[in-house]
mmCIF file of N, CA and C in Angstrom:
data_model
loop_
_atom_site.group_PDB
_atom_site.id
_atom_site.type_symbol
_atom_site.label_atom_id
_atom_site.label_comp_id
_atom_site.label_asym_id
_atom_site.label_seq_id
_atom_site.Cartn_x
_atom_site.Cartn_y
_atom_site.Cartn_z
ATOM 1 N N GLN A 1 0.822 -1.160 -0.047
ATOM 2 C CA GLN A 1 -0.084 -0.222 0.211
ATOM 3 C C GLN A 1 0.741 1.454 0.180
ATOM 4 N N VAL A 2 -0.069 2.188 -0.476
ATOM 5 C CA VAL A 2 1.379 3.534 -0.841
ATOM 6 C C VAL A 2 0.561 4.291 0.729
ATOM 7 N N GLN A 3 1.595 4.587 1.230
ATOM 8 C CA GLN A 3 1.639 5.576 2.367
ATOM 9 C C GLN A 3 2.042 7.027 1.859
ATOM 10 N N LEU A 4 1.558 8.179 2.771
ATOM 11 C CA LEU A 4 1.856 9.500 2.178
ATOM 12 C C LEU A 4 2.130 10.322 3.840
ATOM 13 N N VAL A 5 3.535 11.514 3.549
ATOM 14 C CA VAL A 5 3.211 11.934 4.764
ATOM 15 C C VAL A 5 3.474 13.324 4.383
ATOM 16 N N GLU A 6 2.726 13.964 4.616
ATOM 17 C CA GLU A 6 3.388 15.815 4.531
ATOM 18 C C GLU A 6 4.022 16.285 5.355
ATOM 19 N N SER A 7 4.488 17.750 4.687
ATOM 20 C CA SER A 7 5.256 18.753 5.596
ATOM 21 C C SER A 7 4.633 20.078 5.277
ATOM 22 N N GLY A 8 5.111 21.332 6.333
ATOM 23 C CA GLY A 8 4.935 22.270 5.886
ATOM 24 C C GLY A 8 3.905 23.351 5.995
ATOM 25 N N GLY A 9 3.250 24.211 5.110
ATOM 26 C CA GLY A 9 2.553 24.377 5.547
ATOM 27 C C GLY A 9 2.128 25.582 7.004
ATOM 28 N N GLY A 10 1.024 26.326 7.655
ATOM 29 C CA GLY A 10 1.198 27.526 8.009
ATOM 30 C C GLY A 10 0.274 28.474 8.269
ATOM 31 N N LEU A 11 0.939 29.482 8.925
ATOM 32 C CA LEU A 11 0.365 30.766 8.699
ATOM 33 C C LEU A 11 1.593 31.592 8.222
ATOM 34 N N VAL A 12 0.295 32.462 6.865
ATOM 35 C CA VAL A 12 1.504 33.739 6.283
ATOM 36 C C VAL A 12 0.450 34.723 6.115
ATOM 37 N N GLN A 13 1.278 36.319 5.568
ATOM 38 C CA GLN A 13 0.810 37.129 5.589
ATOM 39 C C GLN A 13 0.537 36.603 3.716
ATOM 40 N N ALA A 14 -0.452 37.381 3.271
ATOM 41 C CA ALA A 14 -0.100 37.653 2.331
ATOM 42 C C ALA A 14 0.460 38.397 1.406
ATOM 43 N N GLY A 15 0.718 37.495 0.159
ATOM 44 C CA GLY A 15 2.051 38.000 -0.412
ATOM 45 C C GLY A 15 3.288 36.988 -0.176
ATOM 46 N N GLY A 16 2.854 36.249 0.546
ATOM 47 C CA GLY A 16 3.837 35.065 1.320
ATOM 48 C C GLY A 16 3.977 34.085 0.689
ATOM 49 N N SER A 17 5.135 33.247 1.392
ATOM 50 C CA SER A 17 5.232 32.308 0.690
ATOM 51 C C SER A 17 5.358 30.890 1.624
ATOM 52 N N LEU A 18 4.992 29.848 1.415
ATOM 53 C CA LEU A 18 4.991 28.431 1.725
ATOM 54 C C LEU A 18 5.389 27.525 0.745
ATOM 55 N N ARG A 19 6.428 26.038 1.384
ATOM 56 C CA ARG A 19 6.248 25.276 0.803
ATOM 57 C C ARG A 19 5.788 24.160 1.459
ATOM 58 N N LEU A 20 5.040 22.973 0.296
ATOM 59 C CA LEU A 20 4.506 22.151 0.548
ATOM 60 C C LEU A 20 5.481 20.627 0.629
ATOM 61 N N SER A 21 5.520 19.364 1.535
ATOM 62 C CA SER A 21 6.263 18.408 0.701
ATOM 63 C C SER A 21 5.160 17.412 1.620
ATOM 64 N N CYS A 22 5.586 16.452 0.340
ATOM 65 C CA CYS A 22 4.944 14.931 0.583
ATOM 66 C C CYS A 22 5.918 13.687 0.167
ATOM 67 N N THR A 23 5.893 13.073 1.047
ATOM 68 C CA THR A 23 6.639 12.400 1.010
ATOM 69 C C THR A 23 5.649 10.647 0.479
ATOM 70 N N ALA A 24 6.323 9.894 -0.338
ATOM 71 C CA ALA A 24 5.500 8.499 -0.290
ATOM 72 C C ALA A 24 6.081 7.250 -0.501
ATOM 73 N N SER A 25 5.882 6.724 0.230
ATOM 74 C CA SER A 25 6.403 5.149 -0.121
ATOM 75 C C SER A 25 5.455 4.141 -0.949
ATOM 76 N N GLY A 26 6.365 3.101 -1.671
ATOM 77 C CA GLY A 26 5.436 2.242 -2.755
ATOM 78 C C GLY A 26 5.546 2.954 -4.093
ATOM 79 N N SER A 27 5.041 2.581 -5.314
ATOM 80 C CA SER A 27 5.037 3.184 -6.726
ATOM 81 C C SER A 27 4.649 3.258 -7.126
ATOM 82 N N ILE A 28 4.303 4.860 -7.541
ATOM 83 C CA ILE A 28 2.865 5.480 -7.770
ATOM 84 C C ILE A 28 3.769 5.894 -9.440
ATOM 85 N N ASN A 29 2.669 6.203 -9.868
ATOM 86 C CA ASN A 29 2.244 6.822 -11.113
ATOM 87 C C ASN A 29 2.123 8.250 -11.360
ATOM 88 N N MET A 30 1.933 9.074 -10.711
ATOM 89 C CA MET A 30 1.339 10.268 -10.829
ATOM 90 C C MET A 30 1.258 11.006 -9.067
ATOM 91 N N MET A 31 1.561 12.142 -8.692
ATOM 92 C CA MET A 31 1.270 12.971 -6.982
ATOM 93 C C MET A 31 0.768 14.057 -7.937
ATOM 94 N N GLY A 32 -0.233 14.742 -6.417
ATOM 95 C CA GLY A 32 -0.368 15.889 -6.761
ATOM 96 C C GLY A 32 -1.192 16.571 -5.478
ATOM 97 N N TRP A 33 -1.163 17.662 -5.764
ATOM 98 C CA TRP A 33 -2.238 18.440 -4.503
ATOM 99 C C TRP A 33 -3.718 19.039 -4.807
ATOM 100 N N TYR A 34 -4.413 18.839 -3.410
ATOM 101 C CA TYR A 34 -5.795 19.303 -3.751
ATOM 102 C C TYR A 34 -5.376 20.109 -2.459
ATOM 103 N N ARG A 35 -6.861 20.995 -2.908
ATOM 104 C CA ARG A 35 -7.080 21.534 -1.159
ATOM 105 C C ARG A 35 -8.672 21.739 -1.053
ATOM 106 N N GLN A 36 -8.699 21.826 0.023
ATOM 107 C CA GLN A 36 -10.832 22.002 0.216
ATOM 108 C C GLN A 36 -10.640 23.688 1.398
ATOM 109 N N ALA A 37 -11.301 24.729 1.274
ATOM 110 C CA ALA A 37 -12.091 25.590 2.316
ATOM 111 C C ALA A 37 -12.983 25.228 2.677
ATOM 112 N N PRO A 38 -13.373 25.832 3.251
ATOM 113 C CA PRO A 38 -14.595 25.852 4.609
ATOM 114 C C PRO A 38 -15.911 25.246 3.706
ATOM 115 N N GLY A 39 -16.338 24.738 4.140
ATOM 116 C CA GLY A 39 -17.636 24.910 3.103
ATOM 117 C C GLY A 39 -17.471 24.902 1.114
ATOM 118 N N LYS A 40 -16.557 24.257 0.757
ATOM 119 C CA LYS A 40 -16.238 24.170 -0.253
ATOM 120 C C LYS A 40 -15.556 22.761 -0.710
ATOM 121 N N GLN A 41 -15.984 22.110 -2.019
ATOM 122 C CA GLN A 41 -15.290 20.821 -2.374
ATOM 123 C C GLN A 41 -13.972 20.695 -2.752
ATOM 124 N N ARG A 42 -13.272 19.594 -2.523
ATOM 125 C CA ARG A 42 -12.182 19.294 -2.420
ATOM 126 C C ARG A 42 -11.894 19.660 -3.928
ATOM 127 N N GLU A 43 -10.761 20.301 -4.382
ATOM 128 C CA GLU A 43 -10.550 20.788 -5.587
ATOM 129 C C GLU A 43 -9.162 20.468 -5.895
ATOM 130 N N LEU A 44 -8.472 20.547 -6.990
ATOM 131 C CA LEU A 44 -7.104 20.592 -7.762
ATOM 132 C C LEU A 44 -6.768 21.694 -7.670
ATOM 133 N N VAL A 45 -5.145 21.418 -7.050
ATOM 134 C CA VAL A 45 -4.641 22.255 -7.154
ATOM 135 C C VAL A 45 -3.659 22.346 -8.299
ATOM 136 N N ALA A 46 -2.790 20.912 -8.244
ATOM 137 C CA ALA A 46 -1.745 20.539 -9.347
ATOM 138 C C ALA A 46 -1.183 19.839 -9.122
ATOM 139 N N THR A 47 -0.666 18.491 -10.536
ATOM 140 C CA THR A 47 -0.661 17.164 -10.470
ATOM 141 C C THR A 47 0.820 17.414 -10.928
ATOM 142 N N ILE A 48 1.630 16.094 -11.087
ATOM 143 C CA ILE A 48 3.091 16.035 -11.886
ATOM 144 C C ILE A 48 2.779 14.655 -12.229
ATOM 145 N N THR A 49 3.517 13.947 -13.289
ATOM 146 C CA THR A 49 3.881 12.522 -13.664
ATOM 147 C C THR A 49 4.595 12.326 -13.345
ATOM 148 N N HIS A 50 5.253 11.061 -13.974
ATOM 149 C CA HIS A 50 6.745 10.673 -13.288
ATOM 150 C C HIS A 50 7.248 10.638 -14.523
ATOM 151 N N GLY A 51 6.390 11.422 -15.786
ATOM 152 C CA GLY A 51 7.495 12.066 -16.857
ATOM 153 C C GLY A 51 7.458 13.389 -17.074
ATOM 154 N N TRP A 52 6.985 14.129 -15.817
ATOM 155 C CA TRP A 52 7.495 15.423 -15.071
ATOM 156 C C TRP A 52 6.230 16.375 -16.224
ATOM 157 N N ILE A 53 5.302 15.754 -16.825
ATOM 158 C CA ILE A 53 4.065 16.661 -17.095
ATOM 159 C C ILE A 53 3.221 17.057 -16.241
ATOM 160 N N THR A 54 2.971 18.382 -15.475
ATOM 161 C CA THR A 54 2.546 19.053 -14.853
ATOM 162 C C THR A 54 1.027 19.606 -15.631
ATOM 163 N N ASN A 55 0.395 19.981 -14.192
ATOM 164 C CA ASN A 55 -1.124 20.102 -14.601
ATOM 165 C C ASN A 55 -0.993 21.077 -13.600
ATOM 166 N N TYR A 56 -1.830 22.614 -13.641
ATOM 167 C CA TYR A 56 -2.010 23.540 -12.754
ATOM 168 C C TYR A 56 -3.623 24.409 -12.844
ATOM 169 N N ALA A 57 -4.411 24.291 -11.507
ATOM 170 C CA ALA A 57 -5.560 24.993 -11.836
ATOM 171 C C ALA A 57 -5.716 26.009 -12.023
ATOM 172 N N ASP A 58 -6.251 26.813 -12.591
ATOM 173 C CA ASP A 58 -6.023 28.011 -13.400
ATOM 174 C C ASP A 58 -5.658 29.775 -12.410
ATOM 175 N N ALA A 59 -6.770 28.915 -11.156
ATOM 176 C CA ALA A 59 -6.421 29.552 -9.851
ATOM 177 C C ALA A 59 -4.825 30.281 -9.261
ATOM 178 N N VAL A 60 -4.181 29.378 -9.325
ATOM 179 C CA VAL A 60 -2.610 29.152 -9.304
ATOM 180 C C VAL A 60 -1.384 29.429 -10.096
ATOM 181 N N LYS A 61 -1.919 29.392 -11.132
ATOM 182 C CA LYS A 61 -1.098 29.039 -12.631
ATOM 183 C C LYS A 61 0.320 30.478 -12.009
ATOM 184 N N GLY A 62 1.327 30.461 -12.543
ATOM 185 C CA GLY A 62 2.024 31.695 -12.216
ATOM 186 C C GLY A 62 2.078 31.785 -10.832
ATOM 187 N N ARG A 63 2.152 31.013 -9.685
ATOM 188 C CA ARG A 63 2.238 31.697 -8.537
ATOM 189 C C ARG A 63 2.675 30.029 -7.879
ATOM 190 N N PHE A 64 1.808 28.886 -8.189
ATOM 191 C CA PHE A 64 2.280 28.025 -7.241
ATOM 192 C C PHE A 64 3.225 26.760 -8.372
ATOM 193 N N THR A 65 4.385 25.971 -8.041
ATOM 194 C CA THR A 65 4.984 25.202 -8.768
ATOM 195 C C THR A 65 5.169 23.896 -8.032
ATOM 196 N N ILE A 66 4.553 23.186 -8.810
ATOM 197 C CA ILE A 66 5.072 21.657 -8.562
ATOM 198 C C ILE A 66 5.632 21.106 -8.988
ATOM 199 N N SER A 67 6.603 20.512 -7.734
ATOM 200 C CA SER A 67 7.857 19.202 -8.786
ATOM 201 C C SER A 67 8.544 18.444 -8.007
ATOM 202 N N THR A 68 9.067 17.265 -8.007
ATOM 203 C CA THR A 68 9.669 15.825 -7.420
ATOM 204 C C THR A 68 11.040 16.148 -7.007
ATOM 205 N N SER A 69 11.269 15.581 -6.368
ATOM 206 C CA SER A 69 12.829 14.823 -6.079
ATOM 207 C C SER A 69 13.107 13.868 -6.921
ATOM 208 N N ASP A 70 14.736 13.888 -6.963
ATOM 209 C CA ASP A 70 14.922 12.837 -7.963
ATOM 210 C C ASP A 70 14.241 11.945 -8.045
ATOM 211 N N THR A 71 14.171 10.803 -6.884
ATOM 212 C CA THR A 71 14.101 9.484 -6.682
ATOM 213 C C THR A 71 12.326 9.482 -6.941
ATOM 214 N N LYS A 72 11.283 10.543 -7.407
ATOM 215 C CA LYS A 72 10.363 10.589 -7.860
ATOM 216 C C LYS A 72 8.896 10.469 -6.226
ATOM 217 N N SER A 73 9.538 10.145 -5.279
ATOM 218 C CA SER A 73 9.090 9.509 -4.317
ATOM 219 C C SER A 73 8.117 10.826 -3.300
ATOM 220 N N THR A 74 9.097 11.847 -3.523
ATOM 221 C CA THR A 74 8.907 13.209 -2.593
ATOM 222 C C THR A 74 8.272 14.486 -3.766
ATOM 223 N N VAL A 75 6.681 15.148 -3.551
ATOM 224 C CA VAL A 75 6.282 15.971 -4.186
ATOM 225 C C VAL A 75 6.480 16.881 -3.593
ATOM 226 N N TYR A 76 6.803 18.310 -3.974
ATOM 227 C CA TYR A 76 6.737 18.917 -3.708
ATOM 228 C C TYR A 76 5.975 20.283 -3.843
ATOM 229 N N LEU A 77 5.301 21.765 -3.135
ATOM 230 C CA LEU A 77 4.154 22.693 -3.998
ATOM 231 C C LEU A 77 4.870 23.723 -3.136
ATOM 232 N N GLN A 78 5.775 24.172 -4.398
ATOM 233 C CA GLN A 78 6.516 26.048 -4.291
ATOM 234 C C GLN A 78 4.627 26.544 -3.919
ATOM 235 N N MET A 79 4.538 27.609 -3.196
ATOM 236 C CA MET A 79 3.515 28.813 -3.266
ATOM 237 C C MET A 79 4.083 29.775 -2.772
ATOM 238 N N ASN A 80 3.585 31.022 -4.195
ATOM 239 C CA ASN A 80 4.311 31.967 -3.677
ATOM 240 C C ASN A 80 2.831 33.118 -4.153
ATOM 241 N N SER A 81 3.278 34.449 -3.288
ATOM 242 C CA SER A 81 2.203 34.984 -3.709
ATOM 243 C C SER A 81 1.061 34.983 -3.444
ATOM 244 N N LEU A 82 1.039 34.261 -2.221
ATOM 245 C CA LEU A 82 -1.013 33.513 -1.867
ATOM 246 C C LEU A 82 -1.261 34.481 -1.147
ATOM 247 N N LYS A 83 -2.396 34.352 -1.893
ATOM 248 C CA LYS A 83 -3.868 35.083 -1.362
ATOM 249 C C LYS A 83 -4.874 35.114 -0.187
ATOM 250 N N PRO A 84 -5.507 35.550 0.462
ATOM 251 C CA PRO A 84 -6.292 34.970 1.273
ATOM 252 C C PRO A 84 -7.522 33.640 1.019
ATOM 253 N N GLU A 85 -7.699 33.314 -0.748
ATOM 254 C CA GLU A 85 -8.351 32.720 -0.835
ATOM 255 C C GLU A 85 -7.479 31.546 -1.074
ATOM 256 N N ASP A 86 -6.286 31.411 -0.921
ATOM 257 C CA ASP A 86 -5.944 30.134 -0.661
ATOM 258 C C ASP A 86 -5.361 29.587 0.390
ATOM 259 N N THR A 87 -6.165 30.162 1.079
ATOM 260 C CA THR A 87 -6.512 29.559 2.539
ATOM 261 C C THR A 87 -7.585 27.994 2.655
ATOM 262 N N ALA A 88 -6.770 26.831 3.447
ATOM 263 C CA ALA A 88 -7.406 25.950 2.463
ATOM 264 C C ALA A 88 -6.604 24.855 2.980
ATOM 265 N N VAL A 89 -6.975 23.607 3.440
ATOM 266 C CA VAL A 89 -6.434 22.105 3.964
ATOM 267 C C VAL A 89 -6.591 21.621 2.774
ATOM 268 N N TYR A 90 -4.530 21.466 2.574
ATOM 269 C CA TYR A 90 -3.651 20.968 1.190
ATOM 270 C C TYR A 90 -3.874 19.457 1.609
ATOM 271 N N TYR A 91 -4.478 18.725 0.251
ATOM 272 C CA TYR A 91 -4.076 16.982 1.090
ATOM 273 C C TYR A 91 -2.886 16.530 -0.067
ATOM 274 N N CYS A 92 -2.200 15.963 0.101
ATOM 275 C CA CYS A 92 -1.471 15.590 -0.845
ATOM 276 C C CYS A 92 -2.050 13.645 -1.761
ATOM 277 N N ASN A 93 -1.983 14.100 -2.896
ATOM 278 C CA ASN A 93 -2.557 12.083 -2.944
ATOM 279 C C ASN A 93 -1.786 11.865 -4.209
ATOM 280 N N ALA A 94 -1.662 10.537 -4.528
ATOM 281 C CA ALA A 94 -0.691 9.354 -5.429
ATOM 282 C C ALA A 94 -1.504 8.558 -6.004
ATOM 283 N N ARG A 95 -1.693 8.917 -7.468
ATOM 284 C CA ARG A 95 -2.206 8.342 -8.104
ATOM 285 C C ARG A 95 -1.314 6.839 -8.705
ATOM 286 N N VAL A 96 -2.115 5.379 -8.452
ATOM 287 C CA VAL A 96 -1.439 4.449 -9.589
ATOM 288 C C VAL A 96 -2.460 3.604 -10.541
ATOM 289 N N TRP A 97 -1.904 3.556 -11.371
ATOM 290 C CA TRP A 97 -2.704 2.379 -12.288
ATOM 291 C C TRP A 97 -1.658 1.329 -13.289
ATOM 292 N N GLU A 98 -0.598 1.177 -12.503
ATOM 293 C CA GLU A 98 0.731 0.272 -13.032
ATOM 294 C C GLU A 98 1.613 0.433 -12.181
ATOM 295 N N GLY A 99 2.474 -0.786 -12.326
ATOM 296 C CA GLY A 99 3.463 -1.010 -11.648
ATOM 297 C C GLY A 99 3.027 -2.118 -10.266
ATOM 298 N N LEU A 100 3.662 -1.973 -8.563
ATOM 299 C CA LEU A 100 3.893 -3.053 -7.912
ATOM 300 C C LEU A 100 2.535 -2.609 -6.814
ATOM 301 N N SER A 101 2.137 -0.887 -7.077
ATOM 302 C CA SER A 101 1.530 -0.531 -5.818
ATOM 303 C C SER A 101 -0.347 -1.311 -6.038
ATOM 304 N N THR A 102 -0.825 -1.417 -5.467
ATOM 305 C CA THR A 102 -2.450 -1.362 -5.786
ATOM 306 C C THR A 102 -3.193 -0.193 -6.396
ATOM 307 N N PRO A 103 -3.769 -0.466 -7.564
ATOM 308 C CA PRO A 103 -4.363 0.621 -8.191
ATOM 309 C C PRO A 103 -5.328 1.587 -7.196
ATOM 310 N N GLY A 104 -5.318 3.278 -7.584
ATOM 311 C CA GLY A 104 -6.422 3.847 -6.327
ATOM 312 C C GLY A 104 -5.670 4.912 -6.808
ATOM 313 N N ASP A 105 -6.635 6.085 -5.979
ATOM 314 C CA ASP A 105 -6.053 7.174 -5.172
ATOM 315 C C ASP A 105 -5.833 7.069 -3.320
ATOM 316 N N TYR A 106 -4.869 7.385 -3.658
ATOM 317 C CA TYR A 106 -4.259 7.609 -1.905
ATOM 318 C C TYR A 106 -4.449 8.976 -1.186
ATOM 319 N N TRP A 107 -4.239 9.207 0.112
ATOM 320 C CA TRP A 107 -4.358 10.236 0.616
ATOM 321 C C TRP A 107 -3.590 10.867 1.765
ATOM 322 N N GLY A 108 -3.237 12.007 1.842
ATOM 323 C CA GLY A 108 -2.577 12.431 2.526
ATOM 324 C C GLY A 108 -3.946 12.648 4.084
ATOM 325 N N ARG A 109 -3.265 12.982 5.251
ATOM 326 C CA ARG A 109 -4.233 13.323 6.324
ATOM 327 C C ARG A 109 -4.441 15.091 5.884
ATOM 328 N N GLY A 110 -3.553 15.948 4.965
ATOM 329 C CA GLY A 110 -3.674 17.557 4.943
ATOM 330 C C GLY A 110 -2.856 18.171 6.335
ATOM 331 N N THR A 111 -2.651 19.164 5.902
ATOM 332 C CA THR A 111 -2.344 20.274 6.465
ATOM 333 C C THR A 111 -2.467 21.888 5.955
ATOM 334 N N GLN A 112 -2.731 22.550 7.271
ATOM 335 C CA GLN A 112 -3.195 23.710 6.979
ATOM 336 C C GLN A 112 -3.081 24.904 6.426
ATOM 337 N N VAL A 113 -3.571 25.589 5.590
ATOM 338 C CA VAL A 113 -2.502 26.940 4.875
ATOM 339 C C VAL A 113 -3.521 27.932 5.308
ATOM 340 N N THR A 114 -3.014 28.828 6.036
ATOM 341 C CA THR A 114 -4.472 30.159 6.393
ATOM 342 C C THR A 114 -3.198 31.250 5.982
ATOM 343 N N VAL A 115 -3.616 32.117 5.058
ATOM 344 C CA VAL A 115 -3.099 33.320 4.636
ATOM 345 C C VAL A 115 -4.078 34.380 5.154
ATOM 346 N N SER A 116 -3.864 35.323 6.234
ATOM 347 C CA SER A 116 -3.940 36.678 6.239
ATOM 348 C C SER A 116 -3.302 37.599 5.198
ATOM 349 N N SER A 117 -4.732 38.463 5.265
ATOM 350 C CA SER A 117 -4.901 39.718 4.559
ATOM 351 C C SER A 117 -3.720 40.737 5.233
#
């Protein structure tokens, strides 16, 4: 099974930066970050495949950057120019569709990001 361990997050002023990290155990094909604000549905923030193909939500393009470690077991989300509307719980996601791990979606426990105005 895939297990995810997240770190980072916290409180920052608008315009500031934070970096989230998530380390996965097991064989995975794609990793990403989602977020859920109070009263809203969970939404995609960014994803990255093992071929380094990235995808971003329109709301974060140009401000957030997703990347992976050389071993591809850790995914990072560098968040710059943060806005109050970025406030949410951020969840790490790992997706498996082939390889040694059981196919499916795996989720981290979530880390709070709060941006003050």
